[in-house]
Short mmCIF file of C-alpha atoms in Angstrom, two decimals:
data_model
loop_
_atom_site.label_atom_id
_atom_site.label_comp_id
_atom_site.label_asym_id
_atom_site.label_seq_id
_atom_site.Cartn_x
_atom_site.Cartn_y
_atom_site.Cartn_z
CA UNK A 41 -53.42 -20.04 -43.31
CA UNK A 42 -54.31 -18.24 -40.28
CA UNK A 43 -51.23 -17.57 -38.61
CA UNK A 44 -49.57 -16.47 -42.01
CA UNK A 45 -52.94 -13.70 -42.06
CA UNK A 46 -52.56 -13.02 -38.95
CA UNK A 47 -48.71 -12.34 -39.69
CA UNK A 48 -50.35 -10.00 -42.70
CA UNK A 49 -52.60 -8.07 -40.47
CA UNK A 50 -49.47 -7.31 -37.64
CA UNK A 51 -47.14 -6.17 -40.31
CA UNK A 52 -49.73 -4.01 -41.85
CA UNK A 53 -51.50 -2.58 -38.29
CA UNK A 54 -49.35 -3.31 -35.56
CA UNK A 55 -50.69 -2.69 -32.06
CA UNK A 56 -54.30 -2.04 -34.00
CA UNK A 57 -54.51 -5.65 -35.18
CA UNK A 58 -54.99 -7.89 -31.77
CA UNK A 59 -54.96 -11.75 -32.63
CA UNK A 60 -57.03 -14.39 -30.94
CA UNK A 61 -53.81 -16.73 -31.28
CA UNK A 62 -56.43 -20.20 -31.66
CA UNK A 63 -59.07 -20.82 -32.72
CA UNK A 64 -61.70 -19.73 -35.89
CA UNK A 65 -61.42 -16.59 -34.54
CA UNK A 66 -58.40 -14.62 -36.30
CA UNK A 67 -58.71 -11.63 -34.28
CA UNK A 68 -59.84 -7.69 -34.11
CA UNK A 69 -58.22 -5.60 -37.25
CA UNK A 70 -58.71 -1.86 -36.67
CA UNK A 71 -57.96 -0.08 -40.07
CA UNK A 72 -57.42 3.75 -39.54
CA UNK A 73 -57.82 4.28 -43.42
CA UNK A 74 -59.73 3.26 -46.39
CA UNK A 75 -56.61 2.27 -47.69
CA UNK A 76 -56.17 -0.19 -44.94
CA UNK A 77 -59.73 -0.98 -44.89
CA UNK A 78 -59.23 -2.67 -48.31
CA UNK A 79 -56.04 -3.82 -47.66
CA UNK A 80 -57.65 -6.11 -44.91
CA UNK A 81 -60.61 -6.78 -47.29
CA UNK A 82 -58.72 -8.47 -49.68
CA UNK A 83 -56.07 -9.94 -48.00
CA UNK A 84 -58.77 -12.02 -45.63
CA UNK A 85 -60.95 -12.92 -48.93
CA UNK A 86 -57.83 -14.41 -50.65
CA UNK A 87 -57.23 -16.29 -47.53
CA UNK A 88 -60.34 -17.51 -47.70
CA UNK A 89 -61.73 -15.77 -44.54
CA UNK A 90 -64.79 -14.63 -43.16
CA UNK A 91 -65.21 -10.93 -42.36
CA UNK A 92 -67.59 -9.66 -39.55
CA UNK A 93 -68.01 -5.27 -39.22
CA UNK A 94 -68.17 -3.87 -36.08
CA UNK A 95 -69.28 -0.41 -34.97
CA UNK A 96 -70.34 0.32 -31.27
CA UNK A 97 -71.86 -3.17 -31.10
CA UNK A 98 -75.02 -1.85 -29.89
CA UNK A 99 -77.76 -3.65 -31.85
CA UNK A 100 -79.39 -6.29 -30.06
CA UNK A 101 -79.84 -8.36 -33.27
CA UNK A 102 -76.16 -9.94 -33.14
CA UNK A 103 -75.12 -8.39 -36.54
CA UNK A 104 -71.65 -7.63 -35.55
CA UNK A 105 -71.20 -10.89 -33.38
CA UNK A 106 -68.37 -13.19 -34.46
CA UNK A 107 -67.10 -16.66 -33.26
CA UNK A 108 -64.74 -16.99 -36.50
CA UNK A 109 -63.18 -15.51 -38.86
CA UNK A 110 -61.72 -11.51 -38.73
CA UNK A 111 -63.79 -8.89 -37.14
CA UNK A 112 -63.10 -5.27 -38.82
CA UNK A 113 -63.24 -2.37 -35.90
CA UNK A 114 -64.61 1.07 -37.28
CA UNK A 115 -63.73 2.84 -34.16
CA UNK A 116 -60.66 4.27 -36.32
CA UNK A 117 -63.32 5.54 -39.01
CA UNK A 118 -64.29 8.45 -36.60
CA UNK A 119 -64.13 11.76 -38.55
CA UNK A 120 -66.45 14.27 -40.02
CA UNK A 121 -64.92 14.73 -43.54
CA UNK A 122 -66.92 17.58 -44.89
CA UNK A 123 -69.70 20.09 -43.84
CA UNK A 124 -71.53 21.95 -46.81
CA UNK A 125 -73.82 24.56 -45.25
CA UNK A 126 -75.60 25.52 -48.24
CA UNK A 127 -76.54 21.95 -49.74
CA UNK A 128 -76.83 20.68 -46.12
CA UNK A 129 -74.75 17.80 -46.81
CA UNK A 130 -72.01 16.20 -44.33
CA UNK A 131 -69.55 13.40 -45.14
CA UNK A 132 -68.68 10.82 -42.38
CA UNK A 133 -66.51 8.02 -41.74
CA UNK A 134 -69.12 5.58 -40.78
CA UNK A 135 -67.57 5.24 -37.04
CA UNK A 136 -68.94 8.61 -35.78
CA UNK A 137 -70.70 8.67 -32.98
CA UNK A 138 -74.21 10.11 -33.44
CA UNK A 139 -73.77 12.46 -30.72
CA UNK A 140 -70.39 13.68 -31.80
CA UNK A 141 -72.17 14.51 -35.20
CA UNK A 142 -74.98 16.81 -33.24
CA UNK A 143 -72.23 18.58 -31.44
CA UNK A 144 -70.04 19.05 -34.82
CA UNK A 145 -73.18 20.33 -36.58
CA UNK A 146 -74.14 23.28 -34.14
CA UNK A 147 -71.73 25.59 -35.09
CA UNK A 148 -73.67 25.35 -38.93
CA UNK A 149 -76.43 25.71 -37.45
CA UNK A 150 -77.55 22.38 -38.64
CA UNK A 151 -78.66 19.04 -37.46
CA UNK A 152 -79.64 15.33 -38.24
CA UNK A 153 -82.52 14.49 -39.97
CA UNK A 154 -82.69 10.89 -38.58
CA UNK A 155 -80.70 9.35 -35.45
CA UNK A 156 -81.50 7.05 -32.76
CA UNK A 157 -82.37 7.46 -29.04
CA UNK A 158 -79.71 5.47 -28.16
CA UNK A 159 -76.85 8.49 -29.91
CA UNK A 160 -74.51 8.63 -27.25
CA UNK A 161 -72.78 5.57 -28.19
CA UNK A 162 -74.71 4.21 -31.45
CA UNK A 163 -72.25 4.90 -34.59
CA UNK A 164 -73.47 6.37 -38.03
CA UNK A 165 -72.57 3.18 -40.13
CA UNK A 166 -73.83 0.96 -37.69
CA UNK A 167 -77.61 2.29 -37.92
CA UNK A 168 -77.27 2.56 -41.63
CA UNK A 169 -76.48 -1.17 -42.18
CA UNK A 170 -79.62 -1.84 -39.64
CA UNK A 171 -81.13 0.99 -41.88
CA UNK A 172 -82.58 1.80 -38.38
CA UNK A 173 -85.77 4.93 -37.36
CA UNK A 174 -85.58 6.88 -34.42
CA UNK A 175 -85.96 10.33 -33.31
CA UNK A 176 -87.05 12.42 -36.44
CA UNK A 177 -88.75 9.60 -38.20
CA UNK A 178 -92.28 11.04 -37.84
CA UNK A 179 -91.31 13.82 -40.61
CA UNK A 180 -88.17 11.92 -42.26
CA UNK A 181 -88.61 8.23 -42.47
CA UNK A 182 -85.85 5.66 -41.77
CA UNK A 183 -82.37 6.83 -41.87
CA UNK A 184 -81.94 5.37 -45.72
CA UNK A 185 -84.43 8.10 -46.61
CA UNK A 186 -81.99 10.38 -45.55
CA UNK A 187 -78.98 9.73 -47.31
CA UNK A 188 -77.13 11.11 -50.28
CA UNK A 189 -74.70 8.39 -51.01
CA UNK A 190 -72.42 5.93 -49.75
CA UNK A 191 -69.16 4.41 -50.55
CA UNK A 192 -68.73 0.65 -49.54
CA UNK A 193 -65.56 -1.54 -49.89
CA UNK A 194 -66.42 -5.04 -51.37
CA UNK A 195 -65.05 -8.43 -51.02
CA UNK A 196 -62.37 -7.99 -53.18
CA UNK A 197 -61.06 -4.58 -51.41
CA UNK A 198 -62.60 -2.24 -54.16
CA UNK A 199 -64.31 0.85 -53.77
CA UNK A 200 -67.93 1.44 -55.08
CA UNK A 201 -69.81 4.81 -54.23
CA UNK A 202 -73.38 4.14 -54.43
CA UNK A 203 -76.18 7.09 -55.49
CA UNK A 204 -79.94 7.07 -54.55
CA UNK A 205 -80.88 4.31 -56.82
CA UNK A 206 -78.61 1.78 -55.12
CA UNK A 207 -78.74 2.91 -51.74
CA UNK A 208 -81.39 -0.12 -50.55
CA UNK A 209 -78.58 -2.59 -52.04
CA UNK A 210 -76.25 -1.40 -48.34
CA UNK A 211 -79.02 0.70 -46.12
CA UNK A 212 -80.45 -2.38 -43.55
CA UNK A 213 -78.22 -4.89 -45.16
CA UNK A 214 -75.74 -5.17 -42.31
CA UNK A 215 -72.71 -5.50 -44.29
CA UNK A 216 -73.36 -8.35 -46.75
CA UNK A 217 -72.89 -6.72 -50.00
CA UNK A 218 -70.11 -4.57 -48.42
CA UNK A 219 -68.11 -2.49 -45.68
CA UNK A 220 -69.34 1.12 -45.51
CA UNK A 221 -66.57 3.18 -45.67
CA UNK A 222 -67.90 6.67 -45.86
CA UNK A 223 -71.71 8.35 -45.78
CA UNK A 224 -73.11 11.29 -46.80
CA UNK A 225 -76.14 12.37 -44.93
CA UNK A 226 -78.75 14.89 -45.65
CA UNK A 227 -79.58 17.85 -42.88
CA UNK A 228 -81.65 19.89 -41.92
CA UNK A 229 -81.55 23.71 -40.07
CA UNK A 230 -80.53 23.79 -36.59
CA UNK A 231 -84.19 23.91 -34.93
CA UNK A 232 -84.90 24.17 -31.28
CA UNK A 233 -87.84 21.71 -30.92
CA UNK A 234 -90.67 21.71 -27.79
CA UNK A 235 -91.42 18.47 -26.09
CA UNK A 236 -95.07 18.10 -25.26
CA UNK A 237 -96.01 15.22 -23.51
CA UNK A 238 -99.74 13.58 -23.57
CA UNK A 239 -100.60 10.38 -21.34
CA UNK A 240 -103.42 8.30 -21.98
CA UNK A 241 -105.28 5.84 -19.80
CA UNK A 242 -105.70 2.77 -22.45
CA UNK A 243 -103.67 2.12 -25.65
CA UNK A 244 -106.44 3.14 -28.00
CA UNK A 245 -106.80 6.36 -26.84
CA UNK A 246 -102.90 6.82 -28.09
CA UNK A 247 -103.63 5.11 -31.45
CA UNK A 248 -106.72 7.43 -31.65
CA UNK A 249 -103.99 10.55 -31.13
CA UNK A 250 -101.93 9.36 -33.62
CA UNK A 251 -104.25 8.90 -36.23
CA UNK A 252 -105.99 12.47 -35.58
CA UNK A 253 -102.23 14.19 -36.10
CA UNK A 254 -101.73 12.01 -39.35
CA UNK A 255 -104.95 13.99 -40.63
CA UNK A 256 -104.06 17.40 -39.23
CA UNK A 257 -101.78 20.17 -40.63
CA UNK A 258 -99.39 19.72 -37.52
CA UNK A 259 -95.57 20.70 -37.66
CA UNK A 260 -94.20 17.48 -35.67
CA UNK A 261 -90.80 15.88 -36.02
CA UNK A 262 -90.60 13.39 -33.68
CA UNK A 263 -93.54 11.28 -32.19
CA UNK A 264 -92.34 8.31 -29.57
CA UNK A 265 -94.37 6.60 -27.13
CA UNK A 266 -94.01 4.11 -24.14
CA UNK A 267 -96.63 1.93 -22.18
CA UNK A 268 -96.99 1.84 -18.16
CA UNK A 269 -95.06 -1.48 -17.65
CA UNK A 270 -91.78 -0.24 -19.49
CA UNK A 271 -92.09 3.29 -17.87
CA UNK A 272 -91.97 1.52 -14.51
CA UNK A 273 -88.92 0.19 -15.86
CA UNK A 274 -87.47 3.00 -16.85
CA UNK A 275 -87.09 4.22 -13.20
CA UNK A 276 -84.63 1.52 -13.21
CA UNK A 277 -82.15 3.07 -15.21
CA UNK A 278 -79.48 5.05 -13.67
CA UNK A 279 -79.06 8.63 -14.14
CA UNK A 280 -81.29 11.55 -12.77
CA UNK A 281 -84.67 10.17 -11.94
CA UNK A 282 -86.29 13.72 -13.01
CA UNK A 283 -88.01 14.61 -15.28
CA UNK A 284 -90.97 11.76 -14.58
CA UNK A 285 -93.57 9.72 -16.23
CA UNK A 286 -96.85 9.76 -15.87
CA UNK A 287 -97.44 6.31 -13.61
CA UNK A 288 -100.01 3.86 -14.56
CA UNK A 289 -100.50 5.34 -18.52
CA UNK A 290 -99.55 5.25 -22.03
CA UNK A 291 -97.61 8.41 -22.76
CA UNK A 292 -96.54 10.34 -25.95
CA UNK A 293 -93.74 12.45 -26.65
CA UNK A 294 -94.09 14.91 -29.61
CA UNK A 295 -91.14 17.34 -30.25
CA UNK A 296 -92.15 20.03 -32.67
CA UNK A 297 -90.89 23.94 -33.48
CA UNK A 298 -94.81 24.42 -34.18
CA UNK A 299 -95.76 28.02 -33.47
CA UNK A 300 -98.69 28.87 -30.61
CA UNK A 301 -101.44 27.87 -32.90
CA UNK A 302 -100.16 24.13 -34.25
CA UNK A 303 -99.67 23.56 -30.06
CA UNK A 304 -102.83 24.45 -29.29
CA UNK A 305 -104.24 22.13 -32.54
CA UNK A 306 -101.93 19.44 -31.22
CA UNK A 307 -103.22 20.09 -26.94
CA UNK A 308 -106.76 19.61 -28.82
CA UNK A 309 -106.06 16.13 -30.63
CA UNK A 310 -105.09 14.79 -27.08
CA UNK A 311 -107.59 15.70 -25.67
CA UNK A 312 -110.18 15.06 -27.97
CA UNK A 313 -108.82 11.09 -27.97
CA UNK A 314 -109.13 11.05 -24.28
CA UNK A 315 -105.45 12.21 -23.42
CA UNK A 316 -104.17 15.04 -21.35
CA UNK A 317 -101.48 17.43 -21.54
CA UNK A 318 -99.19 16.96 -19.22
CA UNK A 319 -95.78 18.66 -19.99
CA UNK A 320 -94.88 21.21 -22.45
CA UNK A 321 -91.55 22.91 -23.41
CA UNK A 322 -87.81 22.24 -21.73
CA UNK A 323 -85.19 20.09 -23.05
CA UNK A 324 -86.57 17.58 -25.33
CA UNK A 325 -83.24 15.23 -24.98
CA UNK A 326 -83.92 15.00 -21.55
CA UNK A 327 -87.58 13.62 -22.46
CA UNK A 328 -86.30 11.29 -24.98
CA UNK A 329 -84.13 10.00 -22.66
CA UNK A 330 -86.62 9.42 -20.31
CA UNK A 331 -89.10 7.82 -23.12
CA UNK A 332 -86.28 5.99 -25.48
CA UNK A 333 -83.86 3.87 -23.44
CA UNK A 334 -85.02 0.90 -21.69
CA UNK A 335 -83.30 -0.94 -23.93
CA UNK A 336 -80.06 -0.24 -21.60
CA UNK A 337 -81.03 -2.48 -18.98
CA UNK A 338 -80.48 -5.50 -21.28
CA UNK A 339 -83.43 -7.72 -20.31
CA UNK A 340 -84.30 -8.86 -23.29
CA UNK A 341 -81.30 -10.83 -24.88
CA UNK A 342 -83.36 -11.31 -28.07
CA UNK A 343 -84.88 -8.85 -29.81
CA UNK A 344 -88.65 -8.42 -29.87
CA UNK A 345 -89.01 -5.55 -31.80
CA UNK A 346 -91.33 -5.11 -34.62
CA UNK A 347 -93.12 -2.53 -37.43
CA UNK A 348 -97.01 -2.38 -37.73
CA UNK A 349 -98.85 -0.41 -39.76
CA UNK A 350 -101.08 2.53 -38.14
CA UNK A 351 -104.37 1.62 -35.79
CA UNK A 352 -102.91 -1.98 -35.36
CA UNK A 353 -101.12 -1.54 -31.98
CA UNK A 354 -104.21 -1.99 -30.12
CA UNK A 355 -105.38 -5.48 -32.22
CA UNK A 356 -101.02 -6.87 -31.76
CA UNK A 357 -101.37 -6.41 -28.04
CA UNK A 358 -104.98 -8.40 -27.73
CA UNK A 359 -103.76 -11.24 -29.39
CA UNK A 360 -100.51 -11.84 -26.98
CA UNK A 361 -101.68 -14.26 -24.36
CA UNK A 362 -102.27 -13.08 -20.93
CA UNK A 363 -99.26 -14.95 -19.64
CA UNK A 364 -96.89 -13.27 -21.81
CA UNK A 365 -98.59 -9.75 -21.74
CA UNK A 366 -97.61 -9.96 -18.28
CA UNK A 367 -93.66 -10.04 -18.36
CA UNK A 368 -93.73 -7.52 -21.16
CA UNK A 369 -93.92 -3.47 -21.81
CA UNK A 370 -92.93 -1.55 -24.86
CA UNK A 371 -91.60 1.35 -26.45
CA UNK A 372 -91.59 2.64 -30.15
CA UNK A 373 -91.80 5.31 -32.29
CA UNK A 374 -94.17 6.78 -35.44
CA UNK A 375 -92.30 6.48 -39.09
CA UNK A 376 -93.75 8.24 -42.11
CA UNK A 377 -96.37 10.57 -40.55
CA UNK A 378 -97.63 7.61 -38.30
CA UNK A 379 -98.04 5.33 -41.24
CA UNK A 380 -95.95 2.84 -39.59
CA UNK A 381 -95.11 2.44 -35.48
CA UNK A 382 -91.85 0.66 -34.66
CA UNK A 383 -92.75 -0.78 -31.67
CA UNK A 384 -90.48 -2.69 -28.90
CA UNK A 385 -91.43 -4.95 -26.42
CA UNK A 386 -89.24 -5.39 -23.62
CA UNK A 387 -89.09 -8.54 -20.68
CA UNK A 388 -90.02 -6.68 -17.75
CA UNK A 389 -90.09 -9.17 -14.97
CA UNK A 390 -88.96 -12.42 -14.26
CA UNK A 391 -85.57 -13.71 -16.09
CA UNK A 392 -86.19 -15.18 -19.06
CA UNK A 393 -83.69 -17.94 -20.58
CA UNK A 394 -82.43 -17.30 -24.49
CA UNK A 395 -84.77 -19.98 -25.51
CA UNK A 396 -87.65 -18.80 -24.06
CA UNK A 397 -87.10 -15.28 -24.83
CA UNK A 398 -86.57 -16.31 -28.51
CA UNK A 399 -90.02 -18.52 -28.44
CA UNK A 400 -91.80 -15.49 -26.83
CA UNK A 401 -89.97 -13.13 -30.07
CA UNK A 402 -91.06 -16.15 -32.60
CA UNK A 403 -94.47 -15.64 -31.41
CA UNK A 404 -95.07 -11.72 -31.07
CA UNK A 405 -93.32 -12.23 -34.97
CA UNK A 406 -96.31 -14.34 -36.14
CA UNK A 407 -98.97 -11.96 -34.26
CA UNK A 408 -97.25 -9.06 -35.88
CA UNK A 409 -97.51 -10.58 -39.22
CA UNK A 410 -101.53 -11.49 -38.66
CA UNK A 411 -102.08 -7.76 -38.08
CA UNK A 412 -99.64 -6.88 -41.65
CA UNK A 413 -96.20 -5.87 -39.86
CA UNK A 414 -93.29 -7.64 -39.72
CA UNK A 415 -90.35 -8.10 -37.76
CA UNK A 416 -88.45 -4.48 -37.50
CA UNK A 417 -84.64 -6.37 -38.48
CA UNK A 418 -83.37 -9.83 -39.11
CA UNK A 419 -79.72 -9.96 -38.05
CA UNK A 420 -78.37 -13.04 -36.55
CA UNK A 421 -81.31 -14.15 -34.79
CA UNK A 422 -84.02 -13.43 -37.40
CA UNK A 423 -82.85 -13.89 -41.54
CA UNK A 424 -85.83 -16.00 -42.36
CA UNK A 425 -87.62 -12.94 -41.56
CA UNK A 426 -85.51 -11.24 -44.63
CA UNK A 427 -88.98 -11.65 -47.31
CA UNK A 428 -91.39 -10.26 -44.70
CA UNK A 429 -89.30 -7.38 -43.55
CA UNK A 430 -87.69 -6.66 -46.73
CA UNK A 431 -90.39 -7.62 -49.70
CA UNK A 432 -89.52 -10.47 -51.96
CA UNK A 433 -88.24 -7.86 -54.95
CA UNK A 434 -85.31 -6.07 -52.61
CA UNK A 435 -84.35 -9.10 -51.15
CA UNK A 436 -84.09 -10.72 -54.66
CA UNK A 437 -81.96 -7.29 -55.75
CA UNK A 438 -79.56 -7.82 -52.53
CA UNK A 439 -79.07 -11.26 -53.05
CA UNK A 440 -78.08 -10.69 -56.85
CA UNK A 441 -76.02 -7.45 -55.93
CA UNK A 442 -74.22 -9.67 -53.04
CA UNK A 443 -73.06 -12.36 -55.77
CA UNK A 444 -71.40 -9.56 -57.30
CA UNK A 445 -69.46 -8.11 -54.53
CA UNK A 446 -69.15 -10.65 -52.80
CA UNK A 447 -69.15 -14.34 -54.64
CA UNK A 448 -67.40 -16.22 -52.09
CA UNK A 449 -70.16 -14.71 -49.41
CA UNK A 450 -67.55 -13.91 -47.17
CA UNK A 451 -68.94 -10.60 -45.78
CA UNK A 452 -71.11 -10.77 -42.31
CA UNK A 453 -72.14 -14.29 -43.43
CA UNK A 454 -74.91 -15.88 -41.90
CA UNK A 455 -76.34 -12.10 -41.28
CA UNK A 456 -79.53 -10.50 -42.59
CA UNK A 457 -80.74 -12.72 -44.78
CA UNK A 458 -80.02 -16.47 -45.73
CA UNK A 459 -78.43 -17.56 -48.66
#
């Protein structure tokens, strides 16, 4: 059966289907249409076969890892289908590259709501299906919150567009209950935004900040925030080394198109928790940069990345042991107004082997949970994590929606959230 698919998949592709010729694996199909997209679909479910998605491959949670079946490659799904000025609406093939987006949206005037640090090389479908937050999540939420609609392919190669009722049955479910095939985002006005930067001595002084903006009238879009031991780290990274952060302290980066007053309201809230000012204005992408991507030096093979709700940072990083607190730092950002931080802790110094990196991500899980958070995705490494993350309700509603599309649980098996 799998040389006669993989016999299918030449005839149909050609040089964009390459075979693994032994072995569970099948190969890498790279559809350049929906058409094909559900061609593949169906022609690997009647075979019988597994089916893995691929974007950029970025997430560290292993969502888009295969060692069987057929992987499907969106890096043919890369256009921007439609622009709508007035409803601020665009339609994407889920391959797009976040940054490619930003650029295509400037001469609108517009821009994302929602998209992650990492934009350069993080596709659109890829941090829908980990139904990820990022930059903009202060105002906007996770990314689900700002999407229109969806259309996914199921297991039997059939289209299904999805509205805002039945967007949690695809937005964080990593491909189980179907292959997105196109997205339509909400935007909002092209808005140059300030970076102001506050740095703090200790971590409650930060969680103090953050819970004086939550209560003030402040225009903020973006709040993300990284401790000493990761910004150390961050000097690491190649690139330009300029501009710096603060040594030795927490710091916080705000980006806001507040007017003279809300800055001054926001200068007073960091200092009034013990903070300072310490940068205002310039290129915010150049800040988040600085603040946002540890995460490239790949020291931490497992995830360890988590969501807590407000003023429970501080009580999280007490309970890890002094042995671990040692070999980590962290990064995250404010969802929701600061109700929730997204935090991510990060193996800073010696190497740590997969085992013990996944017994040091077990733990900070069950000290995340004492304090009410959970673990921020589930992925490969993580689905019995699926009723803490996801509530017991949705997960029961993506389970049931799954048997539909997908009966034969062929789609990203294994993924997300067990059987």
């Amino acid at each position: 059966m799998p040389t006669v698919l993989r016999q299918e998949l030449r005839s149909l592709l050609g040089p964009d289907f390459r075979p693994s010729e032994s072995g569970p694996l099948i190969g890498v199909a790279q559809p350049a249409t929906e058409t094909e997209l559900a061609t593949i679909v169906a022609t690997a479910a009647e075979a019988g076969v597994h089916i893995v998605p691929k974007g950029s491959g970025t997430s560290p949670y292993g969502g888009s890892v295969a060692s069987a079946g057929l992987v499907v490659s969106f890096a043919h799904f890369n256009r921007i289908l439609a622009i709508d000025p007035v409803a601020r609406l665009v339609t994407v093939e889920p391959g797009v590259l976040w940054q490619d987006l930003i650029d295509g949206l400037l001469i609108d005037r517009l821009m994302p709501r929602v998209y992650p640090s990492s934009r350069g090389f993080s596709t659109i479908g890829g941090f829908v299906a980990q139904g990820g937050v990022g930059i903009g999540s202060y105002q906007f939420g996770s990314i689900g919150e700002s999407i229109d609609n969806v259309r996914v392919i199921d297991a039997r190669g059939q289209a299904k567009d999805l509205g805002e009722s039945e967007l949690d049955l695809v937005v964080g479910a990593e491909g189980r209950t179907g292959l997105l095939s196109r997205l339509t985002l909400r935007l909002q006005p092209w808005t140059p935004m300030s970076p102001v930067l506050g740095s703090f001595a200790h971590s409650d002084q930060l969680e103090a900040c953050f819970a004086s903006c939550a209560t003030l009238p402040l225009r903020i879009w973006s709040v993300s925030f990284i401790d000493p031991a990761a910004s150390a780290m961050r000097s690491m990274v190649g690139g330009p080394r300029e501009p710096r952060l603060p040594e030795d302290r927490y710091t916080a980066l705000f980006l806001t198109d507040a007017g003279a007053d809300d800055l001054a309201l926001l200068a007073s809230a960091i200092g009034d928790a013990g903070g300072s000012v310490t940068h205002q204005g310039g290129d915010p992408d150049r800040w988040i940069d600085r603040l946002m991507t540890v995460q490239v030096l790949r020291t931490t093979a497992i995830p360890m990345q988590f969501m807590l709700p407000a003023g429970h940072l501080g009580a999280m990083l007490e309970a890890i042991p002094p042995e671990a607190r040692q070999h980590v730092g962290f990064e995250g950002v404010l969802v929701a107004g600061g109700s929730t931080l997204v935090v991510r802790f990060i193996l800073t110094s010696r190497p740590f082997s997969a085992s013990e990196n996944l017994d040091l991500a077990s733990r900070l899980i069950g000290l995340a949970q004492q304090v009410g958070g959970s673990s921020y995705s589930t992925g490969l490494f993580f689905p019995a994590e699926a009723e803490a993350e996801l509530g017991s309700e949705r997960l029961q509603r993506l389970r049931e929606f799954r048997n539909l599309q997908d009966p034969k649980r062929l789609l990203n098996a294994g993924k997300a959230f067990f059987d």
